[in-house]
Short mmCIF file of C-alpha atoms in Angstrom, two decimals:
data_model
loop_
_atom_site.label_atom_id
_atom_site.label_comp_id
_atom_site.label_asym_id
_atom_site.label_seq_id
_atom_site.Cartn_x
_atom_site.Cartn_y
_atom_site.Cartn_z
CA LEU A 1 -4.46 -8.89 18.86
CA MET A 2 -2.81 -7.04 16.04
CA GLN A 3 0.93 -7.05 15.86
CA ARG A 4 3.12 -4.50 14.11
CA LEU A 5 4.93 -5.91 11.10
CA PHE A 6 8.45 -4.90 10.19
CA PRO A 7 8.81 -5.41 6.43
CA PRO A 8 12.22 -5.55 4.75
CA GLN A 9 13.68 -2.19 3.78
CA GLN A 10 15.00 -1.32 0.34
CA LYS A 11 16.74 1.71 -1.14
CA ALA A 12 14.34 3.85 -3.16
CA ILE A 13 13.93 7.13 -4.95
CA LEU A 14 10.43 8.44 -4.30
CA ILE A 15 8.95 10.56 -7.08
CA ARG A 16 5.80 12.70 -6.81
CA SER A 17 4.40 14.69 -9.74
CA GLY A 18 7.54 13.98 -11.76
CA LYS A 19 9.89 15.43 -9.13
CA VAL A 20 12.21 13.56 -6.77
CA GLU A 21 10.68 13.61 -3.29
CA GLY A 22 13.79 12.10 -1.71
CA THR A 23 15.99 9.02 -1.52
CA GLY A 24 16.68 6.54 1.25
CA ASP A 25 15.52 3.39 2.99
CA SER A 26 11.89 2.65 2.30
CA VAL A 27 9.16 0.08 2.95
CA SER A 28 6.29 -0.93 0.70
CA GLU A 29 2.77 -2.14 1.46
CA LEU A 30 0.60 -4.11 -0.93
CA GLY A 31 -3.17 -3.80 -0.48
CA CYS A 32 -5.55 -6.16 -2.27
CA TYR A 33 -9.13 -4.98 -2.57
CA GLY A 34 -12.45 -6.65 -3.20
CA VAL A 35 -16.14 -5.88 -3.55
CA LEU A 36 -18.74 -7.66 -1.44
CA VAL A 37 -22.48 -7.08 -1.86
CA VAL A 38 -24.89 -8.84 0.49
CA ASP A 39 -28.68 -8.67 0.37
CA GLY A 40 -30.93 -7.98 3.38
CA GLU A 41 -31.02 -11.68 4.28
CA GLY A 42 -27.26 -12.11 4.34
CA LYS A 43 -27.00 -13.86 0.97
CA VAL A 44 -23.85 -12.95 -1.00
CA VAL A 45 -24.91 -11.32 -4.26
CA PHE A 46 -21.46 -10.29 -5.51
CA ASN A 47 -17.97 -11.11 -4.24
CA GLU A 48 -15.07 -10.25 -6.57
CA TYR A 49 -11.46 -9.11 -6.57
CA ALA A 50 -11.26 -5.38 -7.39
CA GLY A 51 -7.57 -4.57 -7.74
CA LEU A 52 -4.43 -3.73 -5.85
CA LEU A 53 -2.48 -0.75 -4.58
CA LEU A 54 1.22 -0.69 -3.81
CA ARG A 55 2.44 2.25 -1.78
CA THR A 56 5.99 3.06 -0.70
CA LYS A 57 7.19 5.39 2.04
CA PHE A 58 10.43 6.14 3.83
CA SER A 59 11.09 3.65 6.62
CA ASN A 60 11.34 6.35 9.31
CA VAL A 61 7.79 7.65 8.63
CA ASP A 62 4.99 6.40 10.89
CA GLU A 63 2.20 8.06 8.89
CA GLY A 64 1.06 6.18 5.82
CA GLY A 65 -1.25 8.07 3.52
CA VAL A 66 -0.61 8.72 -0.16
CA ALA A 67 -3.14 11.59 -0.16
CA SER A 68 -1.56 13.16 2.94
CA GLY A 69 1.86 13.20 1.26
CA PHE A 70 3.65 10.57 3.35
CA ALA A 71 3.71 7.80 0.73
CA THR A 72 3.85 7.42 -3.04
CA LEU A 73 2.11 5.00 -5.36
CA SER A 74 4.36 2.31 -6.78
CA SER A 75 4.26 -0.28 -9.52
CA PRO A 76 5.22 -3.83 -8.57
CA TYR A 77 8.06 -5.44 -10.50
CA LEU A 78 7.09 -9.07 -10.90
CA CYS A 79 9.74 -11.44 -12.17
#
């Protein structure tokens, strides 16, 4: 069974196309992507990490898409 996660909230200013979209409590989601190529017999031909995507949205929004306008792309600050 899948269980809904409740990530910590942080204050944020969301910017889209150089303009402030809004400010308030937000949550972020980090997605790690990979590429897997398998031949017709099930043998792994290629299996590699392909990058990451960090998106941030206001905490009161249930929708989640960047393309649909509910989230913005973010850059992680690693310290």
